[in-house]
Coordinates of C-alpha atoms in Angstrom, one line a residue:
X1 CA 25.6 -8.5 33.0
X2 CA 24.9 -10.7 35.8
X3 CA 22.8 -9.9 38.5
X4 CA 24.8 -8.7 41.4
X5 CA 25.8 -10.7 44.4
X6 CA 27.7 -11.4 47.5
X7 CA 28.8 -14.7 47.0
X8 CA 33.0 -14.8 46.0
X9 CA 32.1 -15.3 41.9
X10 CA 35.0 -14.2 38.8
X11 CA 32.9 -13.1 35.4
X12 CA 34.2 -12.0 32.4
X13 CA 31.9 -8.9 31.4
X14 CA 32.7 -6.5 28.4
X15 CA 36.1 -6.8 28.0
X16 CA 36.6 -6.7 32.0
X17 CA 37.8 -9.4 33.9
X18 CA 35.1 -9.1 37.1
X19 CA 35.5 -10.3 40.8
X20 CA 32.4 -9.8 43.1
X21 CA 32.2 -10.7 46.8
X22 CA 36.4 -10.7 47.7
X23 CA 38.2 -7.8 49.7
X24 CA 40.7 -5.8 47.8
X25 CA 43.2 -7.1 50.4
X26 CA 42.5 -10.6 49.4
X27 CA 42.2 -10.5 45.6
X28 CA 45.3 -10.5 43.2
X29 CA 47.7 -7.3 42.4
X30 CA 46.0 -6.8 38.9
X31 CA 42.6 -5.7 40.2
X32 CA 41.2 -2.2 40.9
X33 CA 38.2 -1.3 42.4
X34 CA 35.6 0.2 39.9
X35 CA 32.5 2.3 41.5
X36 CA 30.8 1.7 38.4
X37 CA 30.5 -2.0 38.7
X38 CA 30.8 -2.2 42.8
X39 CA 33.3 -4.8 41.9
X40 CA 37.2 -5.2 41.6
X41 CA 38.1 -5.4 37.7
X42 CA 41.0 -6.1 35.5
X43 CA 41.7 -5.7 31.9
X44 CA 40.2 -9.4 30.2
X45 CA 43.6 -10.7 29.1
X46 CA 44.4 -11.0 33.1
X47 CA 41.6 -14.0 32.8
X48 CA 43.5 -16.5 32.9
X49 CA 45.2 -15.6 35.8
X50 CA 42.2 -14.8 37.9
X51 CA 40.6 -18.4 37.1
X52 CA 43.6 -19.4 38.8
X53 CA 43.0 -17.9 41.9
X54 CA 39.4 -18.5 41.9
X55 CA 40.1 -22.2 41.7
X56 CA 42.5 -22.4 44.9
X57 CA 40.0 -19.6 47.1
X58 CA 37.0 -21.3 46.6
X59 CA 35.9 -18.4 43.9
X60 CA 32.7 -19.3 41.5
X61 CA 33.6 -18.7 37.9
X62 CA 30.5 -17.9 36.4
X63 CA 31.9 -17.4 32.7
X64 CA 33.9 -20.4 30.9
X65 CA 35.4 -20.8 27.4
X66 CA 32.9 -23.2 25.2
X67 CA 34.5 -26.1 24.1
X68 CA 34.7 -27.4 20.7
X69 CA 33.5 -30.4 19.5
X70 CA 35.8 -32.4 17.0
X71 CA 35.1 -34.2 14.5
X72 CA 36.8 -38.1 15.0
X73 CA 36.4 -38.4 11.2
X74 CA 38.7 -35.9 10.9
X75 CA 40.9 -37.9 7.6
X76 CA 43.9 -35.0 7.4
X77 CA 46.8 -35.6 6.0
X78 CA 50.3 -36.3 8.1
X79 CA 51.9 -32.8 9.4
X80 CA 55.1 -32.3 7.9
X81 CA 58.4 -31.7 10.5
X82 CA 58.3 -28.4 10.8
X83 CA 54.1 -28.6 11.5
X84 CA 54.6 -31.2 13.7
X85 CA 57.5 -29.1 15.5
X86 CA 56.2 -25.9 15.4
X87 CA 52.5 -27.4 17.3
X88 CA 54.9 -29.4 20.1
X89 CA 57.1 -26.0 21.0
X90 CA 53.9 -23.8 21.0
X91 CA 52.2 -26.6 22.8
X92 CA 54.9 -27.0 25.4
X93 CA 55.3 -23.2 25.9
X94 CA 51.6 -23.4 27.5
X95 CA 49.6 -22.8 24.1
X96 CA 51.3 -19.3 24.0
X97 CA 53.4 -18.0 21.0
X98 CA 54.3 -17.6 17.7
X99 CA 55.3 -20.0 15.3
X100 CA 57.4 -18.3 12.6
X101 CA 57.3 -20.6 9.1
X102 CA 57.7 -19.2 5.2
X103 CA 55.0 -19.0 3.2
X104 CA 53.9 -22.2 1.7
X105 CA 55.3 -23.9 4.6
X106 CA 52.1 -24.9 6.1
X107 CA 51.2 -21.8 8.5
X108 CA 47.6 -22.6 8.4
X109 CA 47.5 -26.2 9.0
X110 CA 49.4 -26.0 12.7
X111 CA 46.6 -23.5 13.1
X112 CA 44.3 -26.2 12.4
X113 CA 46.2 -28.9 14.5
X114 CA 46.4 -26.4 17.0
X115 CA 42.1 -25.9 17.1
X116 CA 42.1 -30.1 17.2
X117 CA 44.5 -30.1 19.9
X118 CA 42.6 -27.2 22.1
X119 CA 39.4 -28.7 21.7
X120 CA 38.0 -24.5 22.6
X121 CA 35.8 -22.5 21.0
X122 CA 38.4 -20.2 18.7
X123 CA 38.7 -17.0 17.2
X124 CA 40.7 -16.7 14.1
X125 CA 42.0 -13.2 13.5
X126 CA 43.0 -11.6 10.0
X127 CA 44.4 -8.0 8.9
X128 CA 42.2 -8.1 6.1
X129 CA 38.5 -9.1 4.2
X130 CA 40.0 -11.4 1.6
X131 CA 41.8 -13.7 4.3
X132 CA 38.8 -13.9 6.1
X133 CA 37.1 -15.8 3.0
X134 CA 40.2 -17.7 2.2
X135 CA 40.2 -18.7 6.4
X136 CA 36.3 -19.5 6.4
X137 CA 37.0 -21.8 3.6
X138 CA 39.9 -23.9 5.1
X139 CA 38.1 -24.0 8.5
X140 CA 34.9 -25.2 7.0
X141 CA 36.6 -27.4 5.0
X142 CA 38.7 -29.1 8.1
X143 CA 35.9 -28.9 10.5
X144 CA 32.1 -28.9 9.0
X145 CA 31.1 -25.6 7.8
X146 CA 28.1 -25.6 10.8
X147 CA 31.2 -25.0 13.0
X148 CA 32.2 -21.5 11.2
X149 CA 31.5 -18.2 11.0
X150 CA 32.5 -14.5 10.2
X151 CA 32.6 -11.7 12.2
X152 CA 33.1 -8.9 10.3
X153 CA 31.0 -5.3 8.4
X154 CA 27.7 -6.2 7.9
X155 CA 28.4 -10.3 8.2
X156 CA 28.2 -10.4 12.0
X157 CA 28.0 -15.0 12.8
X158 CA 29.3 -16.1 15.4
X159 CA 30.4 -19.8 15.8
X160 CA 32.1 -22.7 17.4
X161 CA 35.0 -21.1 15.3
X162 CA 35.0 -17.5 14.2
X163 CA 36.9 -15.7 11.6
X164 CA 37.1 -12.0 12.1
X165 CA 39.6 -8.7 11.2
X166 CA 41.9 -7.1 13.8
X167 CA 39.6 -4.0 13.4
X168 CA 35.9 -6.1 14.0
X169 CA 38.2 -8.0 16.9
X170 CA 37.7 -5.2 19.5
X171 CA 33.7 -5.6 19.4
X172 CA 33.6 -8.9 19.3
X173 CA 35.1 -9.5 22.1
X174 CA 33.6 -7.5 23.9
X175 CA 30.7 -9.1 23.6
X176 CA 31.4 -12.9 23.3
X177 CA 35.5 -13.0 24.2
X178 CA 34.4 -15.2 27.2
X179 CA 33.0 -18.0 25.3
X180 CA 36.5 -18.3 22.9
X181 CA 39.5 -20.5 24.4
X182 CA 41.9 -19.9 21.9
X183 CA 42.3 -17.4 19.9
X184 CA 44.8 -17.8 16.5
X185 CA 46.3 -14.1 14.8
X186 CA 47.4 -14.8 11.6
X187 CA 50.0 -12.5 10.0
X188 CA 50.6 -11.0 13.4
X189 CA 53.4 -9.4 12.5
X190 CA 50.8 -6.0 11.9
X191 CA 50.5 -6.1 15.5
X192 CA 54.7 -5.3 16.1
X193 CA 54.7 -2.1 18.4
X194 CA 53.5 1.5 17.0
X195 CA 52.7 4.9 18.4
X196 CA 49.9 5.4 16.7
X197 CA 47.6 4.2 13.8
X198 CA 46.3 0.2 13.5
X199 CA 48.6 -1.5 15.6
X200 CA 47.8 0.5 18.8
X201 CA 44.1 -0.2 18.7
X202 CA 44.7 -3.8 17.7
X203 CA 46.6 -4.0 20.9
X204 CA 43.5 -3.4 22.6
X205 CA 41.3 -6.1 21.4
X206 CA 43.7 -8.5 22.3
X207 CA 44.0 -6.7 25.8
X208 CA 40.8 -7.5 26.5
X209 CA 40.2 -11.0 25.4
X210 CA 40.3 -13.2 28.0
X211 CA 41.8 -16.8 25.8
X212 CA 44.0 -18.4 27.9
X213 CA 45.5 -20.0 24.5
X214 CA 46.9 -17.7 21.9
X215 CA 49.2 -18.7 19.1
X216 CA 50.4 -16.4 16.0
X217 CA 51.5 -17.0 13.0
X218 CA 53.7 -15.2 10.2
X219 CA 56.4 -15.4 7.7
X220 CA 57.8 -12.2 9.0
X221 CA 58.6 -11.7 12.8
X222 CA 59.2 -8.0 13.5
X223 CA 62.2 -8.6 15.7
X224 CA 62.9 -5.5 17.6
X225 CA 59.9 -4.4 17.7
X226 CA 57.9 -7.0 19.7
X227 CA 57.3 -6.0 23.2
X228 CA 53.6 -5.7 23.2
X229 CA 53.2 -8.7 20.5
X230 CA 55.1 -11.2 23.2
X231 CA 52.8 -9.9 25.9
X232 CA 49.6 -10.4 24.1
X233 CA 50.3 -13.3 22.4
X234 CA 53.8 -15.4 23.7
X235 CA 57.4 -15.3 22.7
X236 CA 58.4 -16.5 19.3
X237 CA 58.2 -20.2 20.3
X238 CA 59.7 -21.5 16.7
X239 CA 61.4 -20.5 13.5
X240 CA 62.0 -22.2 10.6
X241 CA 63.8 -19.8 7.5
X242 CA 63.3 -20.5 3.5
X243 CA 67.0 -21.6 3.0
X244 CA 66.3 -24.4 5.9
X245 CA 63.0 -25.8 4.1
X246 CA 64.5 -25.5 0.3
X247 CA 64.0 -28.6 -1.4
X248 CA 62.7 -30.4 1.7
X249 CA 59.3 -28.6 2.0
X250 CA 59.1 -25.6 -0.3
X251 CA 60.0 -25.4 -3.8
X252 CA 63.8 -24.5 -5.4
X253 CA 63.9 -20.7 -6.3
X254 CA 66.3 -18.3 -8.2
X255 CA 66.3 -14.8 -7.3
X256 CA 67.6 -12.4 -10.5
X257 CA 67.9 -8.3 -10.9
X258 CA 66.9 -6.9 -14.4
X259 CA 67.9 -3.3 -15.0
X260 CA 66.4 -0.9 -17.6
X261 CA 67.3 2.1 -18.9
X262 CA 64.9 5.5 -18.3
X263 CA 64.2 7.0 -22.2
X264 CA 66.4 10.0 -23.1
X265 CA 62.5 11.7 -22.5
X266 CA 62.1 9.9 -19.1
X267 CA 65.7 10.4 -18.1
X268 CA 65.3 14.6 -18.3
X269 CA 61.9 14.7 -16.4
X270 CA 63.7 12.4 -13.9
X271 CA 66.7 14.6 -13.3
X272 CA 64.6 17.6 -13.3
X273 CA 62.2 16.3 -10.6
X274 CA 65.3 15.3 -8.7
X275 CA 67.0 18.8 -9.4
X276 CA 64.2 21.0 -8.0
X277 CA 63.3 18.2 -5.3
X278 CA 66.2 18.4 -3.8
X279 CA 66.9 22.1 -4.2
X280 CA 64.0 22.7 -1.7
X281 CA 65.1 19.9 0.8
X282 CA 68.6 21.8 0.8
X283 CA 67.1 25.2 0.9
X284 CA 64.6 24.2 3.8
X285 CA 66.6 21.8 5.7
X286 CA 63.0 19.5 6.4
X287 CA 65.3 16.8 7.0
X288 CA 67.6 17.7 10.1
X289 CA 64.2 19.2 11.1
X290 CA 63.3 16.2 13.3
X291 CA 65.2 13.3 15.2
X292 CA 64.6 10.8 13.2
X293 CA 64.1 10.4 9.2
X294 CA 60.3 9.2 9.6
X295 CA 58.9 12.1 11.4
X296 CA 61.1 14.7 9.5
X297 CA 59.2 13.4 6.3
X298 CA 56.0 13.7 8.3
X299 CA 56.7 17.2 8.9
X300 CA 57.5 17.9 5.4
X301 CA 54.5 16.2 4.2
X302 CA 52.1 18.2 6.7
X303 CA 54.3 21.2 5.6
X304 CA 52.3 21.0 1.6
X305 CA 49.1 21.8 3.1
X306 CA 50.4 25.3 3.7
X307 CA 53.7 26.0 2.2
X308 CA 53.8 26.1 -2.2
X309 CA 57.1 25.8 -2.0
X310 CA 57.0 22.7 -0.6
X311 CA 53.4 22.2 -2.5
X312 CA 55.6 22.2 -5.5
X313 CA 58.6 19.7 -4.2
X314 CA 55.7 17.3 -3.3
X315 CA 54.4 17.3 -6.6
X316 CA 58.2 16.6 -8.2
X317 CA 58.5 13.7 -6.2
X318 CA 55.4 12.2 -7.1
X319 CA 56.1 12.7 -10.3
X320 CA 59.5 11.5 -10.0
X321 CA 58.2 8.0 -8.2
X322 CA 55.8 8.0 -11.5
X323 CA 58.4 8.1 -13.6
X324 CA 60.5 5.2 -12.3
X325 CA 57.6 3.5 -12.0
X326 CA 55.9 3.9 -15.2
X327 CA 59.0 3.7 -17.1
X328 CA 58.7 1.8 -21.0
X329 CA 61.3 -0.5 -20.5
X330 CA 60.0 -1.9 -17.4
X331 CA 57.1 -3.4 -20.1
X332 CA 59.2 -4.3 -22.2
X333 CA 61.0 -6.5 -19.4
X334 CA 58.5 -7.9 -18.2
X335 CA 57.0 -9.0 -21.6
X336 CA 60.7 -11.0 -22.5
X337 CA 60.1 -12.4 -19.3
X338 CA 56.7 -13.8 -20.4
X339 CA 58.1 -15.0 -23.5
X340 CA 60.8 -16.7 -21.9
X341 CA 58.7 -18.7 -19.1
X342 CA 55.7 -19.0 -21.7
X343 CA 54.5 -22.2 -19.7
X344 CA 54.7 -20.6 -16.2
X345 CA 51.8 -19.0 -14.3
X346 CA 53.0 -15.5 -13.1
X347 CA 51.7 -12.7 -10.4
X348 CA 53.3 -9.6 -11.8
X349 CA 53.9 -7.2 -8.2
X350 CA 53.3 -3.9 -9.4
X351 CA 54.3 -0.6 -7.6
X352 CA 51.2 1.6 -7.9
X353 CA 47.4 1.1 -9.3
X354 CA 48.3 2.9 -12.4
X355 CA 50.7 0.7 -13.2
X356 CA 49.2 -2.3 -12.6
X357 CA 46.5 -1.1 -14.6
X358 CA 49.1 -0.6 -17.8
X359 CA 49.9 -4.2 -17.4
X360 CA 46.2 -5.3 -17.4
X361 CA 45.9 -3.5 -20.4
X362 CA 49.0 -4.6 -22.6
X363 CA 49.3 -8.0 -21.7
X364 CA 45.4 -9.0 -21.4
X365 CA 45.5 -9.7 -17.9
X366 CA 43.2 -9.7 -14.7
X367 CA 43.9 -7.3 -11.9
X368 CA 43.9 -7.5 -8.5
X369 CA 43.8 -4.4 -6.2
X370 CA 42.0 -3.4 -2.5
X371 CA 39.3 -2.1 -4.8
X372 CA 38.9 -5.3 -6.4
X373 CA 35.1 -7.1 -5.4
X374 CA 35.7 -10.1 -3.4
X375 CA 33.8 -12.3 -5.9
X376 CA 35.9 -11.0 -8.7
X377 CA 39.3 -11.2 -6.9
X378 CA 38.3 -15.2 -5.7
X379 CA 37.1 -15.7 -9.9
X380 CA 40.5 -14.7 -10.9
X381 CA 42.6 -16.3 -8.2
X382 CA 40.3 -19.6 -8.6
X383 CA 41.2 -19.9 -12.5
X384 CA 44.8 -19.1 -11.7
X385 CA 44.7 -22.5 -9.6
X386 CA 42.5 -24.1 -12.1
X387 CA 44.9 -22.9 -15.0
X388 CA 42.7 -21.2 -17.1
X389 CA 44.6 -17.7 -16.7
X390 CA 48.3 -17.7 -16.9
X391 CA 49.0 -14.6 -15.1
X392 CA 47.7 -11.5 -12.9
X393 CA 49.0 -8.6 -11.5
X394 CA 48.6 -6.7 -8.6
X395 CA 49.9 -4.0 -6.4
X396 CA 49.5 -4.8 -2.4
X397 CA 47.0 -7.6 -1.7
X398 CA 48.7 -10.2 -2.8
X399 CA 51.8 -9.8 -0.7
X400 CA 50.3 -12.1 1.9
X401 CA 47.9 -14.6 2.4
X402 CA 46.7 -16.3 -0.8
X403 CA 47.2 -19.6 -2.1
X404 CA 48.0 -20.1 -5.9
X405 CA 50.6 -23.2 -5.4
X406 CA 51.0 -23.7 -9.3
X407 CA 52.4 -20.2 -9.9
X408 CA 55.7 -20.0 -9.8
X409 CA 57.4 -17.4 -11.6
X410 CA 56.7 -13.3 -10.2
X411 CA 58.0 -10.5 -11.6
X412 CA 58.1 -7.3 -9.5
X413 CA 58.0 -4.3 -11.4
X414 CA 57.9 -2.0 -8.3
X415 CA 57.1 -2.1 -4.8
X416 CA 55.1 0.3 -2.2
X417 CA 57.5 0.3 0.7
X418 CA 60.9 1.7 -1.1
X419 CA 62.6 -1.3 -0.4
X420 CA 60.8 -2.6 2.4
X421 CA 62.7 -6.6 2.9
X422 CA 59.0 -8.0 4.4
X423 CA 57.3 -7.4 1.3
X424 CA 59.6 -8.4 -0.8
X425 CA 60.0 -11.6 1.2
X426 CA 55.9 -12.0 1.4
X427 CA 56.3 -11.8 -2.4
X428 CA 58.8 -14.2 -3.0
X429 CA 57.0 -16.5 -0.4
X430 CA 53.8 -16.2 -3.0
X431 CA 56.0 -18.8 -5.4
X432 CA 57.4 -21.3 -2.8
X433 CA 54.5 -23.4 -2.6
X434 CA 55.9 -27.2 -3.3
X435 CA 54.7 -28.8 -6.9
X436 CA 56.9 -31.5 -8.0
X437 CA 60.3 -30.2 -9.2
X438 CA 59.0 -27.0 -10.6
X439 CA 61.5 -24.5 -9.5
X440 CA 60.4 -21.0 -8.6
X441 CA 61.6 -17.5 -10.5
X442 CA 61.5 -13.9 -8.9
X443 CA 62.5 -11.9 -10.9
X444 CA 63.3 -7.5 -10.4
X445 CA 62.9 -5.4 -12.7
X446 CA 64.9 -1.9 -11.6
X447 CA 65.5 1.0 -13.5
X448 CA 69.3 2.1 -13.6
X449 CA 70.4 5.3 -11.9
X450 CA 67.3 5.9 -10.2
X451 CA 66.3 5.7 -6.4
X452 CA 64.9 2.4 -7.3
X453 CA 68.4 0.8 -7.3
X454 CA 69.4 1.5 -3.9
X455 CA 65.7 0.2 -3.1
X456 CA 66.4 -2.9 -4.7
X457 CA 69.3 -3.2 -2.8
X458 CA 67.9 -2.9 0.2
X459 CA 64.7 -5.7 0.0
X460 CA 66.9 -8.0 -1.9
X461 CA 70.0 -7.8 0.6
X462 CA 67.3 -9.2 3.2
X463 CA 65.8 -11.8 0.9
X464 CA 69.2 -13.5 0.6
X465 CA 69.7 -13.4 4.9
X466 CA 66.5 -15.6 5.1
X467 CA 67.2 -17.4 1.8
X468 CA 70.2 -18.7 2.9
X469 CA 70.2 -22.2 5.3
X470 CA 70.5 -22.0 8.9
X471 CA 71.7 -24.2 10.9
X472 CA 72.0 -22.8 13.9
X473 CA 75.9 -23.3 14.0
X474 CA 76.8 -20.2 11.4
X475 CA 77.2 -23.0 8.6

């Protein structure tokens, strides 16, 4: 902390925007006076603002982003349109905002124009472990791996350009936010508004940095549900859907629904879980209990730490989602599919560990779940783009952020979100990665007469909103 002094100065200290030497009258609306400092303070993302003032009132500003050196041998290849586009709006919106692009369209490399472009110090952030790897790599790549490092559990480097997790983001800036310029949040639609959990604490790293320049990315803007995400990090500056880019920059694709039939066996365990489930959620009334549908089922879920009754409907529908999920034709699907796309790489999307673990086993493929070791999981995805494997499945961790171009057919044999449209949109994004012709394949595999359909419904009804082109005219 610097030492303290009389003279007008503006310092960024942990996570505090800090004026010494000015009057309270004098100094701008977003201060407070903090005993514990002697000084006027404001939350670090008001930075920007304050350096500012300090320029035109003759205010010393004792901490300054770093700057980055670039390379002038970078040799990278000519941004497509969209890239190109989506760096000019987020440019010309003050190098704050969101650029909003499909998978496979190139997320990543405006990120990396954008660093060039900047010419700060920059802080990548990432929701999770893997993408940090996959991040370090293209950074080091693009830049000179002396330039990058990783912020995150026991890996603590910190470099010209960082990579780091929303949950390590906090600490780190804490301690070194002044020195980043920029700071990039990839997949930041994980930070659209929450009461509780991730979100809200993820918030408050970005509170405090003080980066002037902050630019997200994602396939999936949570519209609606943005007000703290466009004050953190900008507007959604520009927004490019899959129908627009089809053919031009991301692969052809066909979307088809497979239905199965439950066993006669499966079919009676089904109706039965269903039968006493819903029994008790008549007999209770759990779901008027509440305002809305979401904290109703929160109450009913607390509810089986204490009530048997509703111990028992708990256990009826979990075994009631195994079922649907476990269910024999689903295999027997997904193995025609195989046979009938025999020269295709695949990522089969499964809907629970279990399940994926069934696949593993019948068809003699890897799997990849949040358990898997990060030297395993980057094995199997590195022989995937090498060819060596034709196909893996996986549950959650592949909905976002990996990079297998040359796979292009996915089966989904269940989801984790009961028709949630992102992750079924993250999925088919997985396969849209341009290769020649090659035409991409999802493919759903539903059973018939089953919650599952009206799931299905659901994530596919938004898949074909973004799939079709728009032009901005209703054509």
């Amino acid at each position: 902390m610097p030492a303290p002094t009389t003279t007008p100065a503006l310092s960024f200290e942990s996570g505090l925007a800090v004026v010494r030497g000015v009057d309270a009258p004098e100094a701008p609306d977003c201060l407070r006076w903090d005993a514990r400092v002697h000084a006027l303070v404001a939350a670090g993302v008001h930075y920007p603002q304050l350096r500012e003032w300090a320029a035109s009132h003759g205010v010393a500003e004792l901490s300054a982003p770093s700057t980055l050196e670039v390379p002038s041998t970078l040799d990278w290849r000519a941004p497509r349109e969209a890239q190109q586009e989506g760096l000019g709006r987020w440019r010309a919106a003050g190098s704050r905002g969101t650029v909003v692009l499909p998978t496979g369209a190139g997320k990543t490399y405006v990120a990396l124009l954008a660093i060039a472009a900047t010419a700060a110090e920059c802080c990548v952030i990432v929701p999770t472990r893997a993408l940090v790897a996959q991040w370090f790599t293209q950074l080091a790549d693009a830049f000179g791996v002396e330039k990058v490092g990783a912020y995150y559990g026991d890996e603590k480097s910190r470099r010209a350009i960082t990579v780091t997790t929303y949950h390590s983001a906090f600490t780190l800036f804490e301690q070194d936010g002044a020195r980043f310029g920029l700071l990039i949040c990839d997949e930041v639609h994980h930070l659209s508004d929450g009461a509780e959990g991730d979100a809200r604490s993820w918030h408050d790293a970005l509170t405090i940095a003080p980066a002037a320049a902050r630019l997200g990315l994602t396939a999936t803007y949570p519209d609606g549900r943005d007000s703290m995400l466009a004050k953190l990090v900008g507007p959604v500056v520009y927004r490019r859907a899959i129908g627009e880019m089809t053919d031009a920059e991301l692969a052809r694709f066909a979307l088809e629904r497979r239905y199965v039939d439950l066993t006669r066996a499966e079919r009676a365990r089904y109706d039965g879980c269903t039968a006493r489930f819903e029994a008790y959620t008549e007999k209770s009334g759990w779901r008027s209990a509440a305002p809305t549908g979401s904290e109703a089922w929160k109450k009913f879920v607390a509810s089986t730490l204490r009530n048997p009754s509703a111990r028992r409907a708990w256990r009826d529908f979990l075994e009631r989602e195994r079922i649907v999920r476990m269910a024999e034709a689903k295999f027997d699907e997904c193995a025609r599919l195989l046979r009938l796309f025999p020269g295709e790489q695949s990522v089969l999307f499964c809907g629970g560990v279990d399940m994926a673990m069934e696949v593993s086993r019948r068809f003699a493929v890897p799997m990849i779940t949040a358990s898997t070791p990060a030297s395993e999981r980057h094995a199997v995805l590195a022989a995937m783009r090498h060819g060596t494997i034709r196909a893996v499945a996986t549950v959650q961790v592949l909905d976002e952020g990996w990079d297998v171009p040359n796979a292009k057919l996915g089966i989904v044999l269940g989801d984790s979100t009961r028709g949630g449209v992102r992750q079924h949109t993250q999925r088919l994004g997985r396969l849209l990665r341009r290769q020649g012709d090659q035409v991409a394949s999802l493919f759903e595999v539903v059973a018939a007469g089953t919650w599952e359909f009206y799931a299905s419904q659901k994530r596919s009804a938004g898949v074909r909103r973004v799939a079709e082109p728009q032009l901005g005219f209703g054509l």
